[in-house]
Amino acid sequence: MSNFFASIGSFLADKGVAIIAPYKDTNIAIQLLFVVVLGILALFISRIITNMLKKNYYKIINNHFWSVINDFFVPIQHKLIVAVLFSFTAQVMKYFGGAAPILRIISVVLFFWIVIKLASRLVKNPFFKKVLIYSSWIIIILNLLNLYSDMAILLESISVTISGIKVSLYGIMRSVVYLGVLSKITSVLIEFVSQRINLSNDLNPSVKVLLIKVIKVVGFTMATILFINIIGINLSSLALFTSALGVGIGFGLQNLVSNLISGVTLLVDNSLKPGDVIEVDNHFGTVKVMGSRYTSIVTVEGKEHLIPNEYFISNEVVNWSHSNKLVRQTVEVGVSYNSDVKKVMMLLEEAVNQIPRVLKRPKAKVFLTNFGASSVDFNVTFWVNDPQAGVINVKSDVLVAIWDILKQNNIEIPFPQQDIHIKSFEYSDIKKKK
């Protein structure tokens, strides 16, 4: 085993010498001097940029775009400056007839390191992050040792033929990389555009959601077409297979497509949009998110119901804020027959107007509705314009205010009573009946 590792070390050493060999006449000492001087210069430039960012910290964090740039740039700024300075110096030396393999190799490694660092930050899954980092470093080492082409040829030779199409191990690996990169870039771009749309004050919620849905569909469709073109798949040779697959997928995704179309329909006709207060099957809540498959309804209790979009098309839904957010509420109150009816109506109106959420316009009203068995009954109607904050709580506040004001004015709230009258009779009467 030790001989095996020794042979690998010797091979890598020979490769390293082969890289530097063409530049034996180059003054290595000058390159090393450049490494030290440019490294110190990059450190000073990095500190200057850091101080500038600290001075404008609050301006940066209040701007979403520059905040994201700052989060990505700060951790890698020093290495980025070193890579740029080394690469620039190497190009200058090459222009004047010299060569700088050391500067070139260091700058290439640093640039690859920066790309890997940024890419790994975009990948959240720990497993795929490790795969990305290790595979990238393998590719870098193979490139520096001029072995990448040989390895590609070897992997290309490991292949099978399916329906006249050659599928190689190298092609599969390359396709996976392209697919991962394209999907991640597409997701980041869609997320960025979606955030800009959500921050716009010129668009209503339904238009925002509709635009985001369209952007997602267009973005991933273009990414798929680009991926197919990059890997060179000839769709005509797979026409029969793709047709059968399409039919199978069509049946399998019938509900998904139905929900997607239903969601778009709801947004186009503006019958439902984020922020609406709705009632579905006795579930009262606010529309939080309208996804491609379901709509999220958050109730006043904090429960989140995920309801398929198709349900809103085929079933009755009460939208409390479709045209406006004005909602009328009614509470019933009964008082004793000994009360002054006109005074009671005045007190009820005064009580309901004490509640901050009750609107002054339209005005709250009190109606005498019935002379009940044990009470004179009134309906108190009032309006609110924030049903998303709940309606049960505001009705509770109104009832508490009514209770307090009636108690303060010694007005009784009766409860049903029944009097039992026992008819008197003589014991002799019972004996006669027997």
Tab-separated table of C-alpha atoms in Angstrom:
chain	number	residue	atom	x	y	z
A	1	MET	CA	0.000	0.000	0.000
A	2	SER	CA	2.848	2.395	0.867
A	3	ASN	CA	4.405	1.759	-2.567
A	4	PHE	CA	1.073	2.630	-4.166
A	5	PHE	CA	0.852	6.021	-2.423
A	6	ALA	CA	4.536	6.631	-3.106
A	7	SER	CA	3.985	6.043	-6.810
A	8	ILE	CA	1.012	8.440	-6.816
A	9	GLY	CA	3.105	11.078	-5.046
A	10	SER	CA	5.901	10.627	-7.547
A	11	PHE	CA	3.426	10.907	-10.420
A	12	LEU	CA	1.924	14.120	-9.046
A	13	ALA	CA	5.383	15.541	-8.427
A	14	ASP	CA	6.360	14.811	-12.011
A	15	LYS	CA	3.188	16.503	-13.196
A	16	GLY	CA	3.966	19.515	-11.037
A	17	VAL	CA	7.440	19.741	-12.507
A	18	ALA	CA	5.936	19.378	-15.994
A	19	ILE	CA	3.750	22.417	-15.348
A	20	ILE	CA	6.660	24.566	-14.197
A	21	ALA	CA	9.245	23.109	-16.589
A	22	PRO	CA	8.478	25.352	-19.600
A	23	TYR	CA	9.121	28.382	-17.392
A	24	LYS	CA	12.559	27.481	-15.963
A	25	ASP	CA	13.981	30.669	-17.366
A	26	THR	CA	11.391	32.739	-15.522
A	27	ASN	CA	12.665	34.494	-12.451
A	28	ILE	CA	10.875	32.510	-9.727
A	29	ALA	CA	12.135	34.911	-7.085
A	30	ILE	CA	10.320	37.793	-8.804
A	31	GLN	CA	7.080	35.826	-8.821
A	32	LEU	CA	7.441	35.008	-5.117
A	33	LEU	CA	8.120	38.692	-4.450
A	34	PHE	CA	4.955	39.563	-6.355
A	35	VAL	CA	3.046	37.013	-4.268
A	36	VAL	CA	4.129	38.747	-1.033
A	37	VAL	CA	3.675	42.339	-2.271
A	38	LEU	CA	0.314	41.703	-3.970
A	39	GLY	CA	-0.918	39.742	-0.942
A	40	ILE	CA	-0.157	42.709	1.349
A	41	LEU	CA	-1.713	45.139	-1.158
A	42	ALA	CA	-4.866	42.977	-1.328
A	43	LEU	CA	-5.056	43.044	2.481
A	44	PHE	CA	-4.964	46.871	2.529
A	45	ILE	CA	-7.593	47.122	-0.246
A	46	SER	CA	-9.809	44.628	1.588
A	47	ARG	CA	-9.618	46.699	4.794
A	48	ILE	CA	-10.509	49.887	2.913
A	49	ILE	CA	-13.558	48.201	1.338
A	50	THR	CA	-14.584	46.744	4.727
A	51	ASN	CA	-14.463	50.199	6.344
A	52	MET	CA	-16.553	51.654	3.502
A	53	LEU	CA	-19.139	48.903	3.936
A	54	LYS	CA	-19.287	49.500	7.695
A	55	LYS	CA	-19.910	53.229	7.173
A	56	ASN	CA	-22.803	52.481	4.788
A	57	TYR	CA	-24.074	49.452	6.715
A	58	TYR	CA	-27.586	50.758	7.389
A	59	LYS	CA	-28.032	51.927	3.801
A	60	ILE	CA	-26.982	48.496	2.550
A	61	ILE	CA	-29.233	46.412	4.814
A	62	ASN	CA	-32.252	48.566	3.909
A	63	ASN	CA	-31.731	47.765	0.230
A	64	HIS	CA	-32.509	44.132	-0.534
A	65	PHE	CA	-30.296	43.869	-3.639
A	66	TRP	CA	-27.211	45.416	-2.043
A	67	SER	CA	-27.824	43.455	1.139
A	68	VAL	CA	-27.612	40.176	-0.801
A	69	ILE	CA	-24.467	41.377	-2.634
A	70	ASN	CA	-22.917	42.356	0.693
A	71	ASP	CA	-23.666	38.951	2.243
A	72	PHE	CA	-21.992	37.171	-0.666
A	73	PHE	CA	-19.070	39.573	-1.172
A	74	VAL	CA	-17.766	40.166	2.376
A	75	PRO	CA	-16.670	36.553	3.138
A	76	ILE	CA	-14.681	36.220	-0.115
A	77	GLN	CA	-13.542	39.784	-0.801
A	78	HIS	CA	-9.887	39.309	0.238
A	79	LYS	CA	-9.373	36.161	-1.852
A	80	LEU	CA	-11.203	37.778	-4.775
A	81	ILE	CA	-8.897	40.808	-4.672
A	82	VAL	CA	-5.815	38.530	-4.474
A	83	ALA	CA	-7.046	36.470	-7.444
A	84	VAL	CA	-7.710	39.596	-9.528
A	85	LEU	CA	-4.291	41.126	-8.718
A	86	PHE	CA	-2.414	37.867	-9.406
A	87	SER	CA	-4.286	37.270	-12.661
A	88	PHE	CA	-3.720	40.861	-13.819
A	89	THR	CA	-0.006	40.706	-12.979
A	90	ALA	CA	0.371	37.365	-14.790
A	91	GLN	CA	-1.255	38.863	-17.911
A	92	VAL	CA	1.035	41.913	-17.748
A	93	MET	CA	4.111	39.687	-17.452
A	94	LYS	CA	2.896	37.593	-20.383
A	95	TYR	CA	2.371	40.762	-22.447
A	96	PHE	CA	5.996	41.792	-21.899
A	97	GLY	CA	7.287	38.348	-22.871
A	98	GLY	CA	7.590	36.847	-19.434
A	99	ALA	CA	5.695	34.054	-17.763
A	100	ALA	CA	4.195	33.664	-14.318
A	101	PRO	CA	3.013	30.084	-13.776
A	102	ILE	CA	2.957	30.457	-9.994
A	103	LEU	CA	0.722	33.545	-10.131
A	104	ARG	CA	-1.458	31.902	-12.764
A	105	ILE	CA	-1.956	28.688	-10.767
A	106	ILE	CA	-2.708	30.555	-7.524
A	107	SER	CA	-5.175	32.883	-9.254
A	108	VAL	CA	-6.936	29.955	-10.979
A	109	VAL	CA	-7.224	28.032	-7.695
A	110	LEU	CA	-8.562	31.124	-5.893
A	111	PHE	CA	-11.118	31.845	-8.625
A	112	PHE	CA	-12.316	28.231	-8.492
A	113	TRP	CA	-12.428	28.411	-4.693
A	114	ILE	CA	-14.604	31.533	-4.878
A	115	VAL	CA	-16.981	29.909	-7.368
A	116	ILE	CA	-17.225	26.792	-5.194
A	117	LYS	CA	-17.815	28.916	-2.090
A	118	LEU	CA	-20.621	30.911	-3.709
A	119	ALA	CA	-22.184	27.819	-5.279
A	120	SER	CA	-22.113	25.914	-1.974
A	121	ARG	CA	-23.948	28.801	-0.288
A	122	LEU	CA	-26.756	28.427	-2.794
A	123	VAL	CA	-27.043	24.681	-2.124
A	124	LYS	CA	-28.874	24.090	1.167
A	125	ASN	CA	-28.797	20.271	1.240
A	126	PRO	CA	-25.670	19.100	3.199
A	127	PHE	CA	-25.166	15.972	1.048
A	128	PHE	CA	-25.319	17.804	-2.294
A	129	LYS	CA	-23.128	20.562	-0.861
A	130	LYS	CA	-20.389	18.048	-0.047
A	131	VAL	CA	-20.749	16.400	-3.468
A	132	LEU	CA	-20.413	19.834	-5.121
A	133	ILE	CA	-17.323	20.809	-3.121
A	134	TYR	CA	-15.443	17.508	-3.536
A	135	SER	CA	-16.255	17.070	-7.225
A	136	SER	CA	-15.252	20.682	-7.965
A	137	TRP	CA	-11.864	20.257	-6.293
A	138	ILE	CA	-11.302	17.016	-8.214
A	139	ILE	CA	-11.984	18.863	-11.471
A	140	ILE	CA	-9.598	21.671	-10.451
A	141	ILE	CA	-6.800	19.230	-9.635
A	142	LEU	CA	-7.333	17.312	-12.880
A	143	ASN	CA	-7.174	20.572	-14.846
A	144	LEU	CA	-3.995	21.741	-13.105
A	145	LEU	CA	-2.356	18.376	-13.795
A	146	ASN	CA	-3.579	18.386	-17.421
A	147	LEU	CA	-5.457	15.135	-16.782
A	148	TYR	CA	-8.999	16.352	-17.303
A	149	SER	CA	-9.119	15.439	-21.018
A	150	ASP	CA	-7.759	11.957	-20.361
A	151	MET	CA	-10.287	11.367	-17.589
A	152	ALA	CA	-13.125	12.638	-19.830
A	153	ILE	CA	-12.135	10.224	-22.593
A	154	LEU	CA	-12.035	7.340	-20.116
A	155	LEU	CA	-15.495	8.136	-18.728
A	156	GLU	CA	-16.850	8.634	-22.258
A	157	SER	CA	-15.723	5.126	-23.177
A	158	ILE	CA	-17.939	3.653	-20.448
A	159	SER	CA	-21.275	3.729	-22.298
A	160	VAL	CA	-24.364	1.823	-23.395
A	161	THR	CA	-26.661	2.318	-26.383
A	162	ILE	CA	-30.409	2.741	-25.812
A	163	SER	CA	-32.732	3.065	-28.843
A	164	GLY	CA	-29.813	4.203	-30.965
A	165	ILE	CA	-28.718	6.801	-28.431
A	166	LYS	CA	-25.293	6.464	-26.813
A	167	VAL	CA	-25.431	7.056	-23.071
A	168	SER	CA	-22.002	7.391	-21.456
A	169	LEU	CA	-20.974	7.809	-17.826
A	170	TYR	CA	-19.342	11.121	-18.697
A	171	GLY	CA	-22.531	12.302	-20.411
A	172	ILE	CA	-24.647	11.365	-17.383
A	173	MET	CA	-22.308	13.191	-14.990
A	174	ARG	CA	-22.221	16.235	-17.260
A	175	SER	CA	-26.034	16.221	-17.590
A	176	VAL	CA	-26.482	16.070	-13.808
A	177	VAL	CA	-24.137	19.047	-13.391
A	178	TYR	CA	-25.907	21.066	-16.107
A	179	LEU	CA	-29.322	20.211	-14.675
A	180	GLY	CA	-28.286	21.225	-11.159
A	181	VAL	CA	-26.695	24.489	-12.290
A	182	LEU	CA	-29.575	25.467	-14.580
A	183	SER	CA	-32.265	24.654	-12.010
A	184	LYS	CA	-30.453	26.578	-9.269
A	185	ILE	CA	-29.779	29.614	-11.470
A	186	THR	CA	-33.417	29.574	-12.623
A	187	SER	CA	-34.679	29.308	-9.029
A	188	VAL	CA	-32.477	32.197	-7.863
A	189	LEU	CA	-33.548	34.429	-10.767
A	190	ILE	CA	-37.237	33.598	-10.246
A	191	GLU	CA	-36.931	34.282	-6.513
A	192	PHE	CA	-35.218	37.622	-7.166
A	193	VAL	CA	-37.856	38.717	-9.710
A	194	SER	CA	-40.665	37.492	-7.422
A	195	GLN	CA	-39.331	39.568	-4.532
A	196	ARG	CA	-39.184	42.655	-6.738
A	197	ILE	CA	-42.784	42.045	-7.840
A	198	ASN	CA	-43.964	41.586	-4.231
A	199	LEU	CA	-42.283	44.860	-3.235
A	200	SER	CA	-44.126	46.775	-5.967
A	201	ASN	CA	-46.898	49.086	-4.766
A	202	ASP	CA	-48.378	49.543	-8.247
A	203	LEU	CA	-49.758	45.998	-8.535
A	204	ASN	CA	-52.654	44.468	-6.629
A	205	PRO	CA	-52.116	41.117	-4.840
A	206	SER	CA	-53.861	38.965	-7.459
A	207	VAL	CA	-51.767	40.428	-10.310
A	208	LYS	CA	-48.595	39.867	-8.279
A	209	VAL	CA	-49.391	36.201	-7.702
A	210	LEU	CA	-50.413	35.704	-11.342
A	211	LEU	CA	-47.197	37.302	-12.633
A	212	ILE	CA	-45.082	35.153	-10.322
A	213	LYS	CA	-46.873	31.992	-11.524
A	214	VAL	CA	-46.308	32.953	-15.182
A	215	ILE	CA	-42.640	33.757	-14.521
A	216	LYS	CA	-42.125	30.373	-12.834
A	217	VAL	CA	-43.716	28.463	-15.710
A	218	VAL	CA	-41.819	30.419	-18.394
A	219	GLY	CA	-38.539	30.287	-16.453
A	220	PHE	CA	-38.510	26.538	-15.886
A	221	THR	CA	-39.786	25.853	-19.415
A	222	MET	CA	-36.909	27.863	-20.903
A	223	ALA	CA	-34.446	26.143	-18.551
A	224	THR	CA	-35.736	22.726	-19.675
A	225	ILE	CA	-35.430	23.627	-23.378
A	226	LEU	CA	-31.929	25.008	-22.795
A	227	PHE	CA	-30.924	21.848	-20.907
A	228	ILE	CA	-32.163	19.617	-23.744
A	229	ASN	CA	-30.205	21.680	-26.286
A	230	ILE	CA	-27.027	21.654	-24.178
A	231	ILE	CA	-26.907	17.891	-23.690
A	232	GLY	CA	-27.892	17.342	-27.337
A	233	ILE	CA	-30.969	15.143	-26.982
A	234	ASN	CA	-32.750	14.484	-30.283
A	235	LEU	CA	-36.437	14.476	-29.377
A	236	SER	CA	-37.497	13.061	-32.748
A	237	SER	CA	-35.759	9.768	-31.947
A	238	LEU	CA	-37.699	9.602	-28.686
A	239	ALA	CA	-41.061	10.592	-30.187
A	240	LEU	CA	-42.849	7.307	-29.430
A	241	PHE	CA	-41.383	7.048	-25.942
A	242	THR	CA	-42.137	10.663	-25.054
A	243	SER	CA	-45.701	10.355	-26.405
A	244	ALA	CA	-46.433	7.348	-24.198
A	245	LEU	CA	-44.724	9.018	-21.273
A	246	GLY	CA	-46.731	12.186	-21.894
A	247	VAL	CA	-50.030	10.280	-21.829
A	248	GLY	CA	-49.027	8.540	-18.595
A	249	ILE	CA	-47.941	11.769	-16.978
A	250	GLY	CA	-51.138	13.443	-18.197
A	251	PHE	CA	-53.320	10.935	-16.377
A	252	GLY	CA	-51.102	10.917	-13.316
A	253	LEU	CA	-50.941	14.690	-13.026
A	254	GLN	CA	-54.598	15.330	-13.858
A	255	ASN	CA	-55.438	16.667	-10.403
A	256	LEU	CA	-52.250	18.715	-10.262
A	257	VAL	CA	-52.972	20.367	-13.621
A	258	SER	CA	-56.591	20.937	-12.604
A	259	ASN	CA	-55.491	22.709	-9.423
A	260	LEU	CA	-52.928	24.755	-11.341
A	261	ILE	CA	-55.500	25.940	-13.891
A	262	SER	CA	-58.034	26.593	-11.126
A	263	GLY	CA	-55.503	28.756	-9.286
A	264	VAL	CA	-54.799	30.792	-12.408
A	265	THR	CA	-58.560	31.142	-13.063
A	266	LEU	CA	-59.151	32.460	-9.532
A	267	LEU	CA	-56.443	35.075	-10.030
A	268	VAL	CA	-57.537	36.116	-13.531
A	269	ASP	CA	-61.178	36.725	-12.566
A	270	ASN	CA	-60.036	38.279	-9.273
A	271	SER	CA	-62.481	36.178	-7.251
A	272	LEU	CA	-59.805	35.301	-4.707
A	273	LYS	CA	-56.496	36.930	-3.809
A	274	PRO	CA	-53.986	36.963	-0.944
A	275	GLY	CA	-55.298	38.973	1.990
A	276	ASP	CA	-58.983	38.172	1.356
A	277	VAL	CA	-61.068	37.130	4.357
A	278	ILE	CA	-63.111	34.065	3.406
A	279	GLU	CA	-65.313	31.386	4.936
A	280	VAL	CA	-65.091	27.810	3.652
A	281	ASP	CA	-66.964	24.942	5.321
A	282	ASN	CA	-67.239	26.922	8.558
A	283	HIS	CA	-63.502	27.692	8.403
A	284	PHE	CA	-63.102	31.453	8.737
A	285	GLY	CA	-59.692	32.916	7.924
A	286	THR	CA	-57.397	34.964	5.727
A	287	VAL	CA	-55.877	33.863	2.416
A	288	LYS	CA	-52.143	33.725	3.081
A	289	VAL	CA	-50.638	32.035	0.013
A	290	MET	CA	-52.059	30.968	-3.339
A	291	GLY	CA	-49.780	28.204	-4.583
A	292	SER	CA	-49.860	26.200	-7.797
A	293	ARG	CA	-51.634	23.291	-6.053
A	294	TYR	CA	-53.373	24.687	-2.987
A	295	THR	CA	-54.440	27.877	-1.219
A	296	SER	CA	-53.372	28.469	2.364
A	297	ILE	CA	-56.043	29.800	4.748
A	298	VAL	CA	-54.937	30.967	8.204
A	299	THR	CA	-57.708	31.104	10.834
A	300	VAL	CA	-57.887	33.443	13.822
A	301	GLU	CA	-56.796	30.485	15.991
A	302	GLY	CA	-53.540	30.311	13.983
A	303	LYS	CA	-54.469	27.084	12.185
A	304	GLU	CA	-53.372	26.891	8.559
A	305	HIS	CA	-55.712	24.999	6.201
A	306	LEU	CA	-54.329	23.888	2.809
A	307	ILE	CA	-57.301	23.732	0.447
A	308	PRO	CA	-56.926	22.532	-3.196
A	309	ASN	CA	-57.549	25.329	-5.707
A	310	GLU	CA	-60.115	23.215	-7.550
A	311	TYR	CA	-62.344	23.266	-4.451
A	312	PHE	CA	-62.893	27.033	-4.780
A	313	ILE	CA	-64.124	26.596	-8.356
A	314	SER	CA	-66.674	23.857	-7.661
A	315	ASN	CA	-67.920	24.842	-4.179
A	316	GLU	CA	-69.506	27.851	-2.523
A	317	VAL	CA	-67.068	30.192	-0.813
A	318	VAL	CA	-68.001	33.268	1.222
A	319	ASN	CA	-65.540	36.071	0.460
A	320	TRP	CA	-66.031	38.738	3.112
A	321	SER	CA	-63.699	41.175	1.402
A	322	HIS	CA	-64.217	40.539	-2.304
A	323	SER	CA	-65.321	44.028	-3.370
A	324	ASN	CA	-64.465	45.788	-0.085
A	325	LYS	CA	-63.554	44.882	3.479
A	326	LEU	CA	-66.670	46.332	5.097
A	327	VAL	CA	-68.353	43.669	7.228
A	328	ARG	CA	-71.574	44.143	9.208
A	329	GLN	CA	-72.014	42.345	12.497
A	330	THR	CA	-75.112	41.955	14.674
A	331	VAL	CA	-75.522	41.189	18.375
A	332	GLU	CA	-78.818	40.500	20.126
A	333	VAL	CA	-79.674	42.009	23.521
A	334	GLY	CA	-82.727	41.560	25.718
A	335	VAL	CA	-83.737	43.840	28.651
A	336	SER	CA	-86.441	43.776	31.302
A	337	TYR	CA	-89.964	45.034	30.569
A	338	ASN	CA	-89.451	47.548	33.373
A	339	SER	CA	-86.772	49.368	31.312
A	340	ASP	CA	-87.129	52.636	29.407
A	341	VAL	CA	-86.928	51.463	25.803
A	342	LYS	CA	-85.673	54.778	24.360
A	343	LYS	CA	-82.996	55.093	27.043
A	344	VAL	CA	-81.890	51.514	26.405
A	345	MET	CA	-81.519	52.186	22.663
A	346	MET	CA	-79.435	55.277	23.392
A	347	LEU	CA	-77.184	53.361	25.838
A	348	LEU	CA	-76.684	50.477	23.418
A	349	GLU	CA	-75.588	52.856	20.672
A	350	GLU	CA	-73.225	54.597	23.097
A	351	ALA	CA	-71.714	51.279	24.178
A	352	VAL	CA	-71.016	49.983	20.674
A	353	ASN	CA	-69.354	53.276	19.634
A	354	GLN	CA	-66.841	52.902	22.469
A	355	ILE	CA	-65.111	50.044	20.643
A	356	PRO	CA	-62.150	51.341	18.552
A	357	ARG	CA	-62.641	48.875	15.685
A	358	VAL	CA	-66.302	49.829	15.168
A	359	LEU	CA	-66.631	52.325	12.306
A	360	LYS	CA	-68.344	55.687	12.701
A	361	ARG	CA	-69.338	55.506	9.042
A	362	PRO	CA	-71.463	53.506	8.314
A	363	LYS	CA	-73.078	54.306	11.611
A	364	ALA	CA	-73.992	51.656	14.205
A	365	LYS	CA	-77.733	51.218	14.638
A	366	VAL	CA	-80.062	49.773	17.265
A	367	PHE	CA	-83.417	48.172	16.395
A	368	LEU	CA	-86.222	46.963	18.649
A	369	THR	CA	-87.033	43.587	17.126
A	370	ASN	CA	-89.375	41.711	19.430
A	371	PHE	CA	-91.415	41.628	22.609
A	372	GLY	CA	-90.279	38.287	23.940
A	373	ALA	CA	-91.647	36.042	26.643
A	374	SER	CA	-89.385	37.532	29.289
A	375	SER	CA	-87.574	40.439	27.612
A	376	VAL	CA	-87.738	43.309	25.171
A	377	ASP	CA	-85.327	42.280	22.369
A	378	PHE	CA	-82.956	44.551	20.423
A	379	ASN	CA	-80.555	44.024	17.498
A	380	VAL	CA	-77.362	46.095	17.548
A	381	THR	CA	-75.693	46.317	14.101
A	382	PHE	CA	-72.254	47.775	13.494
A	383	TRP	CA	-69.534	47.749	10.821
A	384	VAL	CA	-65.814	46.893	10.781
A	385	ASN	CA	-63.320	47.150	7.916
A	386	ASP	CA	-60.680	44.740	9.191
A	387	PRO	CA	-62.284	41.285	9.229
A	388	GLN	CA	-58.833	39.734	8.899
A	389	ALA	CA	-58.294	40.745	12.543
A	390	GLY	CA	-61.272	38.558	13.527
A	391	VAL	CA	-64.991	39.171	14.020
A	392	ILE	CA	-65.682	37.036	17.092
A	393	ASN	CA	-63.313	39.153	19.178
A	394	VAL	CA	-64.946	42.427	18.172
A	395	LYS	CA	-68.423	41.008	18.929
A	396	SER	CA	-67.107	39.985	22.340
A	397	ASP	CA	-65.824	43.524	22.957
A	398	VAL	CA	-69.212	44.959	22.014
A	399	LEU	CA	-71.094	42.580	24.319
A	400	VAL	CA	-68.777	43.396	27.239
A	401	ALA	CA	-69.309	47.139	26.664
A	402	ILE	CA	-73.106	46.609	26.566
A	403	TRP	CA	-73.014	44.561	29.781
A	404	ASP	CA	-71.010	47.275	31.565
A	405	ILE	CA	-73.213	50.188	30.499
A	406	LEU	CA	-76.454	48.383	31.353
A	407	LYS	CA	-75.129	47.445	34.785
A	408	GLN	CA	-74.040	51.028	35.410
A	409	ASN	CA	-77.590	52.245	34.637
A	410	ASN	CA	-79.344	49.528	36.673
A	411	ILE	CA	-80.996	48.014	33.619
A	412	GLU	CA	-81.747	44.346	34.098
A	413	ILE	CA	-80.916	41.684	31.546
A	414	PRO	CA	-83.614	39.080	32.276
A	415	PHE	CA	-83.481	35.336	31.896
A	416	PRO	CA	-86.459	33.030	31.209
A	417	GLN	CA	-88.520	32.277	34.309
A	418	GLN	CA	-91.492	30.024	34.896
A	419	ASP	CA	-93.896	30.180	37.813
A	420	ILE	CA	-95.419	26.935	39.059
A	421	HIS	CA	-98.879	27.272	40.698
A	422	ILE	CA	-99.999	24.285	42.785
A	423	LYS	CA	-103.738	24.049	43.022
A	424	SER	CA	-104.956	23.324	46.619
A	425	PHE	CA	-107.352	20.424	47.252
A	426	GLU	CA	-108.871	18.489	50.149
A	427	TYR	CA	-107.927	14.948	51.138
A	428	SER	CA	-111.626	13.997	51.090
A	429	ASP	CA	-111.781	14.841	47.380
A	430	ILE	CA	-109.091	12.248	46.682
A	431	LYS	CA	-111.003	9.576	48.547
A	432	LYS	CA	-114.151	10.349	46.594
A	433	LYS	CA	-112.286	9.955	43.298
A	434	LYS	CA	-111.024	6.579	44.381
